[in-house]
Amino acid sequence: MALIKFLNFVPTTTFRNRLVKTKKCNINESRVLYSKYKNKNKSTRNFQKFYRNLCAKNAIESSNGQIAQTLLKELDSEMTENNSYLNVLFISNKKLISILVAISSIIGGWFFTPTKKKIFSIIISFIIGSVAFFTIRNLNFKNNIGAQGKILENILINKNNDNIKKEIDDIQREYDISQTEIRTEILNVYKKFIGFYLRENSINFSEIKKLLGLKSLLGLTEQEIGQCHYEFAKDLYKKYIIMLERNESSEITSLINKFFFLSDKILSKDSQKGYQYEFSRIVKIFLFSQTEMKQICDDQSVSLYKENIKTLINSKKYENSRIQEITEALGINENQKNRIDYDFLSAKIQFNIQKENKISQEGKIELENLCSLLDISNEVFLEKLILQTGPLFNKDLTDILLNYESKSHEKETQETIDAIKNKQIEYLIPGDIVTKEFFLACDNANRFLFDKVSNDIKGSKGDDIPTSFDRLFFFKENMIKLYDSINLPEQSKKTAELSAFIDKIGSTYDSKKIIQIYNYFVGFSLKDYYLSETNGKNLENLKQIFSISFQDSENIYNNIAGPMYLKKVQELIVSKRLSSAQKEKIKQLETSMKLTKKLVLNSKISVYQDTLDKIFEKLTILSEKDLEELNKIRQFLNLKWENIQNIHNTKSEPIFYKSVTEAMGATGIIPANYWQGLEKLRKRLQLTEGKAKEIFYKAVREKLKTIFEKAVVENKKKNQPQEVKNENGDDPTIQKGSGTALGIEAGNAEGNELFNLVDLYFRNKIFIDKGTSINETRKNTMNGLPGRTEIQISSKSKPEFIYPVSLNGLFDKKTVNNMYKQYLVECFSAKLQSEKRRLFNNLDKLGPILGLDEKEINSIHLNVGMVIFQKFLSQALSKGYLDKSDTAFLSSIQTTLSMDTNECNNLLKNGKKSTVNLAVEKIFSSPKIDPLSVTKTRNLAYQLKVNLKNDLKISLEQRSKLFRIELDFGIEKGRITNESQNIIGEIQKAYVLDDNITKKILADCITTKSEGHLINAIASLRRNSEDEALTEIKKMLNFGNLLPLTIEASVGSKKEKNELFSLYSNNREDSINSVSKEKTNRLLKLMLNLD
């Protein structure tokens, strides 16, 4: 029912109510149409009958023609339903009807014209009739369905599928329609074909071929095809929605998928971009995913391709051209085609094998035909064939090799070869593949035998050897013999390769099972404490089969033979049968079991160790009797002291260690008389001197660790906040502040645990002195012979200690570094010289004992030395200079701590620069600058040799200001005069000023100061303060003496200046000579601008 509903919506072109103005219709055509549809009961003479007869005459071969025939029948029914008799009659007799209408119009116009004049009535009637005649004649009732019928007719009668463009042009002229309308009718015909194919859900390859042929026949372009499918999709979507509402989704979904499949294959003939555009807009109509819909189309192509292959195979039509045509039409790419073709080939091979357990001659022919159909190369065929038959051939070949017993006769060998070749023929295996499969079968057979041996020994008690061992031993020999006898013409691998291949098989076995089998066979071979020659060869054979290395096989043999040999020796030792005969018996046992010297030695050492352990279970120190017994056992076993020395060392170590720690006591220092006792104990315990030293060093290391831990605890307590006490105690010889003058805290040197650490080390003489001899050459003046010298060479020993024990690794480096740094600080901060000397003497020894290397020690020395050096330098420079004692102390710091000379010079230079720079900053930070502090700072820079410009980078403005301040003060106080002008040069040099700047500052200074003093003098004169005015005049003259000048400033009247001159002249001392007075008067007049 759903199918009928769907077909009701196939798009068609209606005839009713379509009136378009065209050319005149041929009256004969109207008559023909009228005669065809004159009687509805005579419909058998319609298109259906005509084209049925036409088909019978032309024997239509085209499938499109058959479909066209069916569509013509439906078109005939459509015309019958949509066109009445009157419509057909009107179209057929349009000219006659026009004449009748014109005559009727003239008669009507004659009778109904409202006028009495007949001439006017005749004219009007004639006009009305003419208008009616030409109007009806010009009306064009187009027969579009007839045009579609004509197109279908041409499709039907077309035999060669040639383009019918000429026929279409004739139809266009015949039905008097436009180019656009004829193209529309062509597309409608194409749509009818699509609708016809969608009447069935199933997809057929011929439908694609027919549509492509129809496209070519009708001369449709790619754009027209795309538009046609697009319009059809829009109509189909409406039906799709309706069908979904009617719950008939399964059937409509199949139809939709078929439509998309047909569209995909037809549109794919367009360009890539054209295909993507047309297909995507069809998919968008249905709101589907383009990717999913494309995948569905591809899946349908693959499915249809498979069905066509099955059809061709079943019909036994092995035509490759047919496959190529199908592949091209369905758009199957090369990879898809190969995958499907190979699957068909594999399935066919598997079917033939399952049918007869081999490939018969008939099956071989079928496979060849299939390869010819699908164009599969011989290489691919062999690959797929071997993939299917290879495992079966390998399984049968493995069984044949397993049945090939060892030491077989020639007849059995030939039978085996014949069986292999028969299997080769049955499975169509090439010769080179036989060689490959033979190797793999050898692997499988060998593994089978290996597993059988492994399973057989599980149930065996070790009294006999399973027979599977023999087959395993002779497997390689038998396989090589059989391989040489086959002698295939394609045999590519040589016998040597097979031999190497079998040798490598054992390396892939389970290692646990290999060890289990080898252990079993070794145990069986040595069950009588004797390894026969045959069993020895078999062991070597097993080593080769299992690819066991020499070391592994030796270890396995020793693990089994060693305990057996050890048991025999222990029995003799326990029974105390230590005679020469028994000794010889042991040697024979070693030879018969083929034991290595190393195994024998280790076994004897083990026996000796067991004996020693039993003695130490009862005693802690060996008696003379015990030593004698042990010596006899050692000689019986032919053991040297070097073989058993480590045993004694290990057993005696705890005893000797305990004795050493008891001798060290709480202080860690062993008294002199205890050393002899320890030496006697060492000999009694039979310890070597090296081992005794090792134990002693171990005890010392523990003691050093304890002392160092105590030092760390004390250091933490010292760093905790404590009550302030008198640091000098009651010692009147210690001055207040000593020990902290460097700004670092002094410790308690007497109770320094680190000092005790060094003391313990050296009093126990742990160090090793490897001092070197140094030759010194001196030149001495000879007595009584002035100018004559003699060379004296003296030899001096330089101590160089090696520290065998240290705390390296026992504590973290940070803790050790901090403790050493604290000790170094205490060396410099000690209050008494005796303490300081005592601490410094142990400084070079403490670092190695703590486990510090030279680089770490130098790093700590540098860090601490810089702090001490800088603090002392800062204190020394606070007084403004460095004396010899200060320099000597700084040198001692450098020498003691091995500080770099350049580093110390930089510290010294930076310290001096910092001192001067601080003084300069204090000057400028003061609200009022003191000239004396400026002079003091300049003198400080001079003494410390600090350049204010180059070293401190003081700006020119600041240096000029300092120069001006000191210049003003010096001139004003009379320190700088004409006689002492060299002072100006000294100051200029100190402040690094050039001559031009100096002159400018000097001139400005004298001018400004002179004007100032003159103003002050006039002001004092006006206050009647002659003493103050006289003082100011003298100060002004001090400046004028350096640079005589006239004060141009309009300060005071001329009368006041004369009064000042008179005041100065009258108050001068009489002791001044007349020349000097005259000179001073002239200078004063010049400065006061008096004539």
Coordinates of C-alpha atoms in Angstrom, one line a residue, residues 410-901:
E410 CA 66.6 -45.9 3.2
K411 CA 63.2 -47.3 2.4
E412 CA 61.6 -45.4 5.3
T413 CA 63.4 -42.2 4.2
Q414 CA 62.1 -42.5 0.7
E415 CA 58.5 -43.1 2.0
T416 CA 58.8 -40.0 4.1
I417 CA 60.0 -38.0 1.1
D418 CA 57.1 -39.2 -1.0
A419 CA 54.7 -38.3 1.7
I420 CA 56.1 -34.7 1.8
K421 CA 55.9 -34.3 -2.0
N422 CA 52.3 -35.6 -2.1
K423 CA 51.3 -33.0 0.5
Q424 CA 53.1 -30.4 -1.6
I425 CA 51.0 -31.3 -4.6
E426 CA 47.7 -31.5 -2.7
Y427 CA 48.2 -28.0 -1.3
L428 CA 49.8 -26.5 -4.4
I429 CA 52.9 -25.4 -2.4
P430 CA 55.9 -24.1 -4.4
G431 CA 59.3 -25.6 -3.8
D432 CA 60.8 -22.5 -2.1
I433 CA 57.8 -22.5 0.3
V434 CA 58.4 -26.2 1.0
T435 CA 61.9 -25.3 2.2
K436 CA 60.5 -22.6 4.4
E437 CA 57.8 -24.8 5.8
F438 CA 60.4 -27.6 6.4
F439 CA 62.3 -25.2 8.7
L440 CA 59.2 -24.3 10.5
A441 CA 58.1 -27.9 10.9
C442 CA 61.5 -28.7 12.3
D443 CA 60.9 -26.0 14.9
N444 CA 57.4 -27.4 15.7
A445 CA 58.7 -31.0 15.9
N446 CA 61.6 -30.0 18.1
R447 CA 59.3 -28.2 20.5
F448 CA 57.0 -31.2 20.6
L449 CA 59.9 -33.4 21.6
F450 CA 61.1 -30.8 24.2
D451 CA 57.7 -30.7 25.8
K452 CA 57.5 -34.5 25.8
V453 CA 60.9 -34.8 27.5
S454 CA 59.8 -32.2 30.0
N455 CA 56.6 -34.1 30.8
D456 CA 58.4 -37.5 30.9
I457 CA 60.9 -36.5 33.5
K458 CA 58.1 -35.3 35.8
G459 CA 57.0 -38.8 36.3
S460 CA 60.4 -40.3 36.4
K461 CA 62.3 -41.1 39.6
G462 CA 65.7 -40.5 38.1
D463 CA 66.7 -44.2 37.9
D464 CA 66.4 -44.3 34.1
I465 CA 66.3 -42.0 31.1
P466 CA 63.1 -41.6 29.1
T467 CA 63.3 -42.7 25.5
S468 CA 62.2 -39.3 24.4
F469 CA 65.8 -38.1 25.2
D470 CA 67.1 -40.3 22.4
R471 CA 64.8 -38.8 19.8
L472 CA 65.8 -35.4 21.0
F473 CA 69.5 -36.2 20.8
F474 CA 69.3 -37.6 17.2
F475 CA 66.7 -35.0 16.0
K476 CA 69.2 -32.7 14.3
E477 CA 71.0 -35.6 12.6
N478 CA 67.8 -37.1 11.2
M479 CA 66.4 -33.8 9.9
I480 CA 69.6 -32.9 8.1
K481 CA 69.7 -36.4 6.5
L482 CA 66.0 -36.1 5.4
Y483 CA 66.6 -32.5 4.1
D484 CA 69.5 -33.6 1.9
S485 CA 67.5 -36.5 0.5
I486 CA 64.4 -34.4 -0.5
N487 CA 66.6 -32.4 -3.0
L488 CA 63.9 -30.0 -4.2
P489 CA 64.7 -28.1 -7.5
E490 CA 63.7 -24.8 -5.8
Q491 CA 65.6 -25.7 -2.6
S492 CA 67.1 -22.3 -1.7
K493 CA 68.6 -22.9 1.8
K494 CA 71.6 -25.1 2.4
T495 CA 72.1 -27.8 5.0
A496 CA 74.4 -25.6 7.1
E497 CA 71.6 -23.1 7.4
L498 CA 69.2 -25.9 8.7
S499 CA 71.9 -27.0 11.2
A500 CA 72.3 -23.4 12.5
F501 CA 68.5 -23.0 12.6
I502 CA 68.0 -26.1 14.7
D503 CA 70.8 -25.0 17.0
K504 CA 69.0 -21.7 17.7
I505 CA 65.6 -23.3 18.5
G506 CA 66.7 -24.2 22.0
S507 CA 67.4 -20.5 22.9
T508 CA 63.6 -19.8 22.6
Y509 CA 62.5 -22.5 25.0
D510 CA 61.3 -21.9 28.5
S511 CA 64.4 -21.3 30.6
K512 CA 62.9 -23.0 33.7
K513 CA 62.1 -26.2 31.7
I514 CA 65.6 -26.2 30.2
I515 CA 67.2 -26.0 33.6
Q516 CA 64.9 -28.7 34.9
I517 CA 65.8 -31.1 32.0
Y518 CA 69.5 -30.4 32.3
N519 CA 69.5 -30.8 36.0
Y520 CA 67.7 -34.1 35.7
F521 CA 70.2 -35.4 33.2
V522 CA 73.2 -34.2 35.2
G523 CA 71.8 -35.9 38.3
F524 CA 71.2 -39.1 36.4
S525 CA 74.7 -39.0 35.0
L526 CA 76.3 -38.5 38.4
K527 CA 74.2 -40.9 40.4
D528 CA 77.2 -43.3 40.9
Y529 CA 79.7 -40.4 41.5
Y530 CA 81.0 -41.1 38.1
L531 CA 80.5 -39.3 34.8
S532 CA 80.9 -41.7 31.9
E533 CA 82.1 -40.7 28.5
T534 CA 78.7 -41.3 26.9
N535 CA 76.9 -39.2 29.4
G536 CA 79.5 -36.5 29.0
K537 CA 78.8 -36.4 25.3
N538 CA 75.1 -36.4 25.9
L539 CA 75.5 -33.4 28.2
E540 CA 77.4 -31.6 25.5
N541 CA 74.7 -32.5 23.1
L542 CA 72.0 -31.1 25.4
K543 CA 74.0 -27.9 25.8
Q544 CA 74.0 -27.4 22.0
I545 CA 70.3 -28.3 21.7
F546 CA 69.2 -25.9 24.4
S547 CA 71.8 -23.2 23.5
I548 CA 73.1 -23.3 27.1
S549 CA 76.2 -21.1 27.6
F550 CA 79.3 -22.6 29.0
Q551 CA 78.9 -20.6 32.2
D552 CA 75.3 -21.6 32.8
S553 CA 76.1 -25.3 32.1
E554 CA 79.0 -25.2 34.5
N555 CA 76.9 -23.6 37.2
I556 CA 74.2 -26.2 36.8
Y557 CA 76.8 -29.0 36.9
N558 CA 78.5 -27.5 39.9
N559 CA 75.2 -27.0 41.8
I560 CA 74.6 -30.7 41.5
A561 CA 78.1 -32.2 41.7
G562 CA 79.3 -29.8 44.4
P563 CA 76.9 -30.9 47.2
M564 CA 77.6 -34.5 46.3
Y565 CA 81.4 -34.0 46.6
L566 CA 80.9 -31.8 49.7
K567 CA 79.0 -34.6 51.4
K568 CA 81.8 -37.1 50.9
V569 CA 84.5 -34.8 52.2
Q570 CA 82.4 -33.8 55.3
E571 CA 82.0 -37.5 56.1
L572 CA 85.8 -37.9 56.2
I573 CA 86.3 -34.8 58.3
V574 CA 83.6 -35.8 60.8
S575 CA 85.0 -39.3 61.1
K576 CA 88.5 -37.7 61.6
R577 CA 89.9 -40.1 58.9
L578 CA 92.6 -37.8 57.7
S579 CA 95.1 -40.4 56.4
S580 CA 96.9 -40.2 53.1
A581 CA 94.7 -43.0 51.7
Q582 CA 91.6 -41.0 52.3
K583 CA 93.3 -38.0 50.8
E584 CA 94.0 -40.0 47.7
K585 CA 90.5 -41.2 47.6
I586 CA 89.3 -37.6 47.5
K587 CA 91.5 -37.0 44.5
Q588 CA 90.1 -39.9 42.7
L589 CA 86.6 -38.7 43.4
E590 CA 87.5 -35.3 41.9
T591 CA 88.8 -37.0 38.8
S592 CA 85.8 -39.4 38.3
M593 CA 83.3 -36.6 38.7
K594 CA 85.3 -34.3 36.5
L595 CA 85.1 -31.5 39.0
T596 CA 86.8 -28.2 38.3
K597 CA 89.6 -26.9 40.5
K598 CA 87.4 -23.9 41.5
L599 CA 84.6 -26.2 42.6
V600 CA 86.9 -28.4 44.6
L601 CA 88.5 -25.4 46.3
N602 CA 85.2 -23.8 47.2
S603 CA 83.9 -27.1 48.5
K604 CA 87.0 -27.6 50.7
I605 CA 86.8 -24.0 52.0
S606 CA 83.1 -24.6 52.8
V607 CA 84.1 -27.7 54.8
Y608 CA 86.8 -25.8 56.7
Q609 CA 84.3 -23.0 57.5
D610 CA 81.8 -25.4 58.8
T611 CA 84.4 -26.8 61.1
L612 CA 85.5 -23.4 62.3
D613 CA 81.8 -22.4 63.0
K614 CA 81.3 -25.4 65.2
I615 CA 84.4 -24.5 67.3
F616 CA 83.3 -20.8 67.7
E617 CA 79.9 -22.0 68.8
K618 CA 81.6 -23.3 72.0
L619 CA 84.5 -20.8 72.4
T620 CA 85.2 -17.1 71.7
I621 CA 88.9 -17.4 71.5
L622 CA 90.7 -20.4 69.9
S623 CA 92.9 -22.5 72.1
E624 CA 96.2 -24.0 71.1
K625 CA 94.5 -27.4 70.7
D626 CA 91.9 -25.9 68.4
L627 CA 94.5 -24.2 66.3
E628 CA 96.4 -27.5 65.9
E629 CA 93.3 -29.4 64.8
L630 CA 92.4 -26.7 62.3
N631 CA 95.9 -26.8 60.9
K632 CA 95.6 -30.6 60.3
I633 CA 92.3 -30.2 58.5
R634 CA 93.8 -27.5 56.4
Q635 CA 96.8 -29.7 55.4
F636 CA 94.5 -32.6 54.7
L637 CA 92.4 -30.5 52.4
N638 CA 95.5 -29.0 50.7
L639 CA 94.3 -25.5 51.6
K640 CA 96.7 -22.5 51.8
W641 CA 96.4 -19.7 54.3
E642 CA 95.3 -17.3 51.7
N643 CA 92.3 -19.6 50.9
I644 CA 91.0 -19.5 54.5
Q645 CA 92.3 -16.2 55.8
N646 CA 89.0 -14.4 55.0
I647 CA 87.1 -17.0 57.0
H648 CA 89.2 -16.3 60.1
N649 CA 88.9 -12.5 59.5
T650 CA 85.1 -12.7 59.3
K651 CA 84.7 -14.9 62.4
S652 CA 87.2 -13.0 64.5
E653 CA 86.2 -9.5 63.6
P654 CA 83.4 -9.0 66.2
I655 CA 85.8 -10.2 69.0
F656 CA 88.7 -8.0 68.0
Y657 CA 86.3 -5.0 67.5
K658 CA 84.9 -5.4 71.0
S659 CA 88.4 -5.5 72.4
V660 CA 89.5 -2.4 70.6
T661 CA 86.5 -0.4 71.8
E662 CA 87.1 -1.5 75.4
A663 CA 90.8 -0.4 75.1
M664 CA 89.7 3.0 73.8
G665 CA 87.5 3.7 76.8
A666 CA 85.6 6.9 77.2
T667 CA 88.3 9.2 75.8
G668 CA 88.9 7.1 72.7
I669 CA 92.7 7.2 73.3
I670 CA 94.3 3.7 73.7
P671 CA 97.0 3.6 76.4
A672 CA 100.5 2.5 75.3
N673 CA 100.5 -0.8 77.3
Y674 CA 97.2 -1.9 75.6
W675 CA 98.7 -2.0 72.2
Q676 CA 100.8 -5.1 73.0
G677 CA 97.7 -6.9 74.3
L678 CA 95.8 -6.1 71.1
E679 CA 98.7 -7.5 69.0
K680 CA 98.7 -10.8 70.9
L681 CA 95.0 -11.1 70.5
R682 CA 95.3 -10.5 66.8
K683 CA 97.7 -13.3 66.4
R684 CA 95.6 -15.7 68.5
L685 CA 92.6 -14.9 66.4
Q686 CA 94.8 -15.4 63.3
L687 CA 93.8 -12.0 61.9
T688 CA 96.0 -10.3 59.3
E689 CA 97.5 -6.9 60.0
G690 CA 95.5 -5.3 57.3
K691 CA 92.2 -6.7 58.7
A692 CA 93.2 -5.7 62.2
K693 CA 93.8 -2.1 61.0
E694 CA 90.5 -2.2 59.2
I695 CA 88.7 -3.2 62.4
F696 CA 90.6 -0.6 64.4
Y697 CA 89.7 2.1 61.9
K698 CA 86.1 1.0 62.1
A699 CA 86.1 1.5 65.9
V700 CA 87.9 4.8 65.6
R701 CA 85.3 6.0 63.0
E702 CA 82.5 5.2 65.5
K703 CA 84.3 7.1 68.2
L704 CA 84.9 10.1 66.0
K705 CA 81.2 10.0 65.1
T706 CA 80.3 10.1 68.8
I707 CA 82.6 13.0 69.5
F708 CA 81.4 15.0 66.5
E709 CA 77.7 14.4 67.5
K710 CA 78.6 15.8 70.9
A711 CA 80.2 18.8 69.3
V712 CA 77.1 19.4 67.2
V713 CA 74.9 19.3 70.3
E714 CA 77.2 21.7 72.2
N715 CA 77.2 24.1 69.2
K716 CA 73.4 24.2 69.2
K717 CA 73.3 24.9 72.9
K718 CA 75.8 27.7 72.5
N719 CA 73.7 29.3 69.7
Q720 CA 70.7 29.4 72.0
P721 CA 69.9 32.7 73.8
Q722 CA 71.8 32.9 77.1
E723 CA 72.2 35.4 80.0
V724 CA 74.8 38.1 79.4
K725 CA 77.9 37.4 81.6
N726 CA 81.3 39.0 81.9
E727 CA 83.1 37.5 79.0
N728 CA 86.5 38.1 80.6
G729 CA 85.7 36.3 83.8
D730 CA 88.1 37.0 86.6
D731 CA 91.2 37.1 84.4
P732 CA 92.8 40.6 85.0
T733 CA 95.2 40.1 82.1
I734 CA 92.4 40.2 79.5
Q735 CA 91.3 43.6 78.4
K736 CA 87.7 44.5 78.0
G737 CA 86.3 43.7 74.6
S738 CA 89.0 41.3 73.5
G739 CA 87.7 38.3 71.6
T740 CA 84.8 40.2 70.1
A741 CA 86.8 43.0 68.6
L742 CA 86.2 41.4 65.2
G743 CA 82.4 41.3 65.7
I744 CA 82.3 37.5 65.9
E745 CA 81.4 35.4 68.9
A746 CA 84.2 33.5 70.6
G747 CA 83.7 30.0 71.8
N748 CA 85.2 27.9 74.6
A749 CA 88.5 26.7 73.1
E750 CA 89.4 24.6 76.1
G751 CA 86.2 22.5 75.8
N752 CA 86.1 22.4 72.0
E753 CA 85.1 18.9 71.0
L754 CA 86.5 19.3 67.5
F755 CA 89.9 19.9 69.1
N756 CA 89.4 16.6 71.0
L757 CA 88.6 15.0 67.6
V758 CA 92.0 15.9 66.3
D759 CA 93.7 15.0 69.6
L760 CA 92.2 11.5 69.5
Y761 CA 93.3 11.0 65.9
F762 CA 96.9 11.9 66.5
R763 CA 97.4 10.4 69.9
N764 CA 96.3 7.1 68.5
K765 CA 98.7 7.6 65.6
I766 CA 96.0 6.9 63.1
F767 CA 97.5 9.2 60.4
I768 CA 100.1 8.0 58.0
D769 CA 103.1 10.4 57.6
K770 CA 104.4 10.5 54.0
G771 CA 106.5 13.6 54.4
T772 CA 108.7 14.8 51.5
S773 CA 112.2 16.1 51.7
I774 CA 112.8 19.6 50.4
N775 CA 116.3 21.0 49.6
E776 CA 116.9 24.7 50.5
T777 CA 119.8 26.7 49.0
R778 CA 121.2 29.7 50.9
K779 CA 124.0 32.1 50.1
N780 CA 126.1 33.1 53.2
T781 CA 128.8 35.7 53.3
M782 CA 132.2 34.2 54.1
N783 CA 133.9 35.5 57.3
G784 CA 136.9 37.6 56.6
L785 CA 136.3 37.8 52.9
P786 CA 134.1 40.7 52.1
G787 CA 132.1 40.3 48.9
R788 CA 132.7 36.6 48.9
T789 CA 129.7 34.2 49.5
E790 CA 129.3 30.5 49.8
I791 CA 126.3 28.3 48.9
Q792 CA 124.9 26.1 51.6
I793 CA 122.3 23.4 50.8
S794 CA 120.1 22.1 53.6
S795 CA 117.5 19.4 53.5
K796 CA 114.2 19.9 55.3
S797 CA 111.3 17.5 55.7
K798 CA 107.9 18.7 54.9
P799 CA 105.1 16.8 56.7
E800 CA 102.4 15.3 54.6
F801 CA 99.7 13.2 56.3
I802 CA 97.3 10.7 54.9
Y803 CA 94.1 10.3 56.9
P804 CA 92.8 6.7 56.5
V805 CA 89.7 7.3 58.7
S806 CA 87.3 10.2 58.3
L807 CA 83.7 11.2 58.9
N808 CA 83.0 11.4 55.2
G809 CA 79.5 10.1 54.5
L810 CA 78.3 9.9 58.1
F811 CA 76.9 13.4 58.2
D812 CA 75.4 15.8 55.7
K813 CA 77.8 18.2 54.2
K814 CA 76.0 21.3 55.5
T815 CA 76.4 20.2 59.1
V816 CA 80.1 19.4 58.6
N817 CA 80.8 22.7 56.9
N818 CA 79.1 24.7 59.6
M819 CA 81.1 22.9 62.3
Y820 CA 84.4 23.5 60.5
K821 CA 83.4 27.1 59.9
Q822 CA 82.7 27.6 63.6
Y823 CA 86.0 26.1 64.6
L824 CA 87.7 28.5 62.2
V825 CA 85.9 31.4 63.7
E826 CA 87.0 30.4 67.2
C827 CA 90.6 30.3 65.9
F828 CA 90.5 34.0 65.1
S829 CA 88.3 35.0 68.0
A830 CA 90.4 33.3 70.8
K831 CA 91.2 35.7 73.6
L832 CA 94.7 34.4 74.5
Q833 CA 97.6 33.9 72.2
S834 CA 98.2 30.4 73.6
E835 CA 94.6 29.4 72.8
K836 CA 94.8 30.8 69.3
R837 CA 98.1 29.1 68.6
R838 CA 96.8 25.8 69.9
L839 CA 93.7 26.0 67.7
F840 CA 95.6 27.1 64.6
N841 CA 98.0 24.2 65.0
N842 CA 95.1 21.7 64.5
L843 CA 93.3 23.6 61.8
D844 CA 95.0 21.9 58.8
K845 CA 94.3 18.5 60.4
L846 CA 90.6 19.0 61.2
G847 CA 89.4 19.3 57.7
P848 CA 90.6 15.9 56.4
I849 CA 89.3 14.2 59.6
L850 CA 85.9 15.7 59.0
G851 CA 85.9 14.3 55.4
L852 CA 86.3 17.7 53.7
D853 CA 88.4 17.8 50.5
E854 CA 90.8 20.6 49.6
K855 CA 88.3 22.4 47.5
E856 CA 85.7 22.5 50.2
I857 CA 88.2 23.6 52.8
N858 CA 89.4 26.4 50.6
S859 CA 85.8 27.5 50.0
I860 CA 85.2 27.7 53.7
H861 CA 88.5 29.5 54.3
L862 CA 87.6 32.0 51.7
N863 CA 84.1 32.7 53.0
V864 CA 85.1 33.0 56.7
G865 CA 88.3 34.8 55.7
M866 CA 86.4 37.5 53.8
V867 CA 84.1 38.1 56.8
I868 CA 87.1 38.4 59.2
F869 CA 89.2 40.4 56.8
Q870 CA 86.4 42.9 56.1
K871 CA 85.4 43.3 59.8
F872 CA 89.0 43.9 60.9
L873 CA 89.6 46.2 58.0
S874 CA 86.5 48.2 58.8
Q875 CA 87.6 48.6 62.4
A876 CA 91.1 49.6 61.5
L877 CA 90.0 52.1 58.9
S878 CA 87.7 53.8 61.4
K879 CA 90.7 55.6 62.8
G880 CA 91.5 57.0 59.3
Y881 CA 94.7 55.0 58.5
L882 CA 96.3 51.6 58.6
D883 CA 99.5 51.1 60.6
K884 CA 102.0 48.3 60.4
S885 CA 100.3 46.2 63.0
D886 CA 97.0 46.4 61.1
T887 CA 98.7 45.4 57.8
A888 CA 100.6 42.6 59.6
F889 CA 97.3 41.1 61.0
L890 CA 95.6 41.3 57.6
S891 CA 98.6 39.5 56.1
S892 CA 98.4 36.8 58.8
I893 CA 94.7 36.2 57.9
Q894 CA 95.6 35.9 54.2
T895 CA 98.5 33.5 54.9
T896 CA 96.7 31.4 57.4
L897 CA 93.6 30.9 55.3
S898 CA 95.5 30.7 52.0
M899 CA 93.4 33.5 50.6
D900 CA 94.1 34.7 47.1
T901 CA 96.3 37.8 47.0

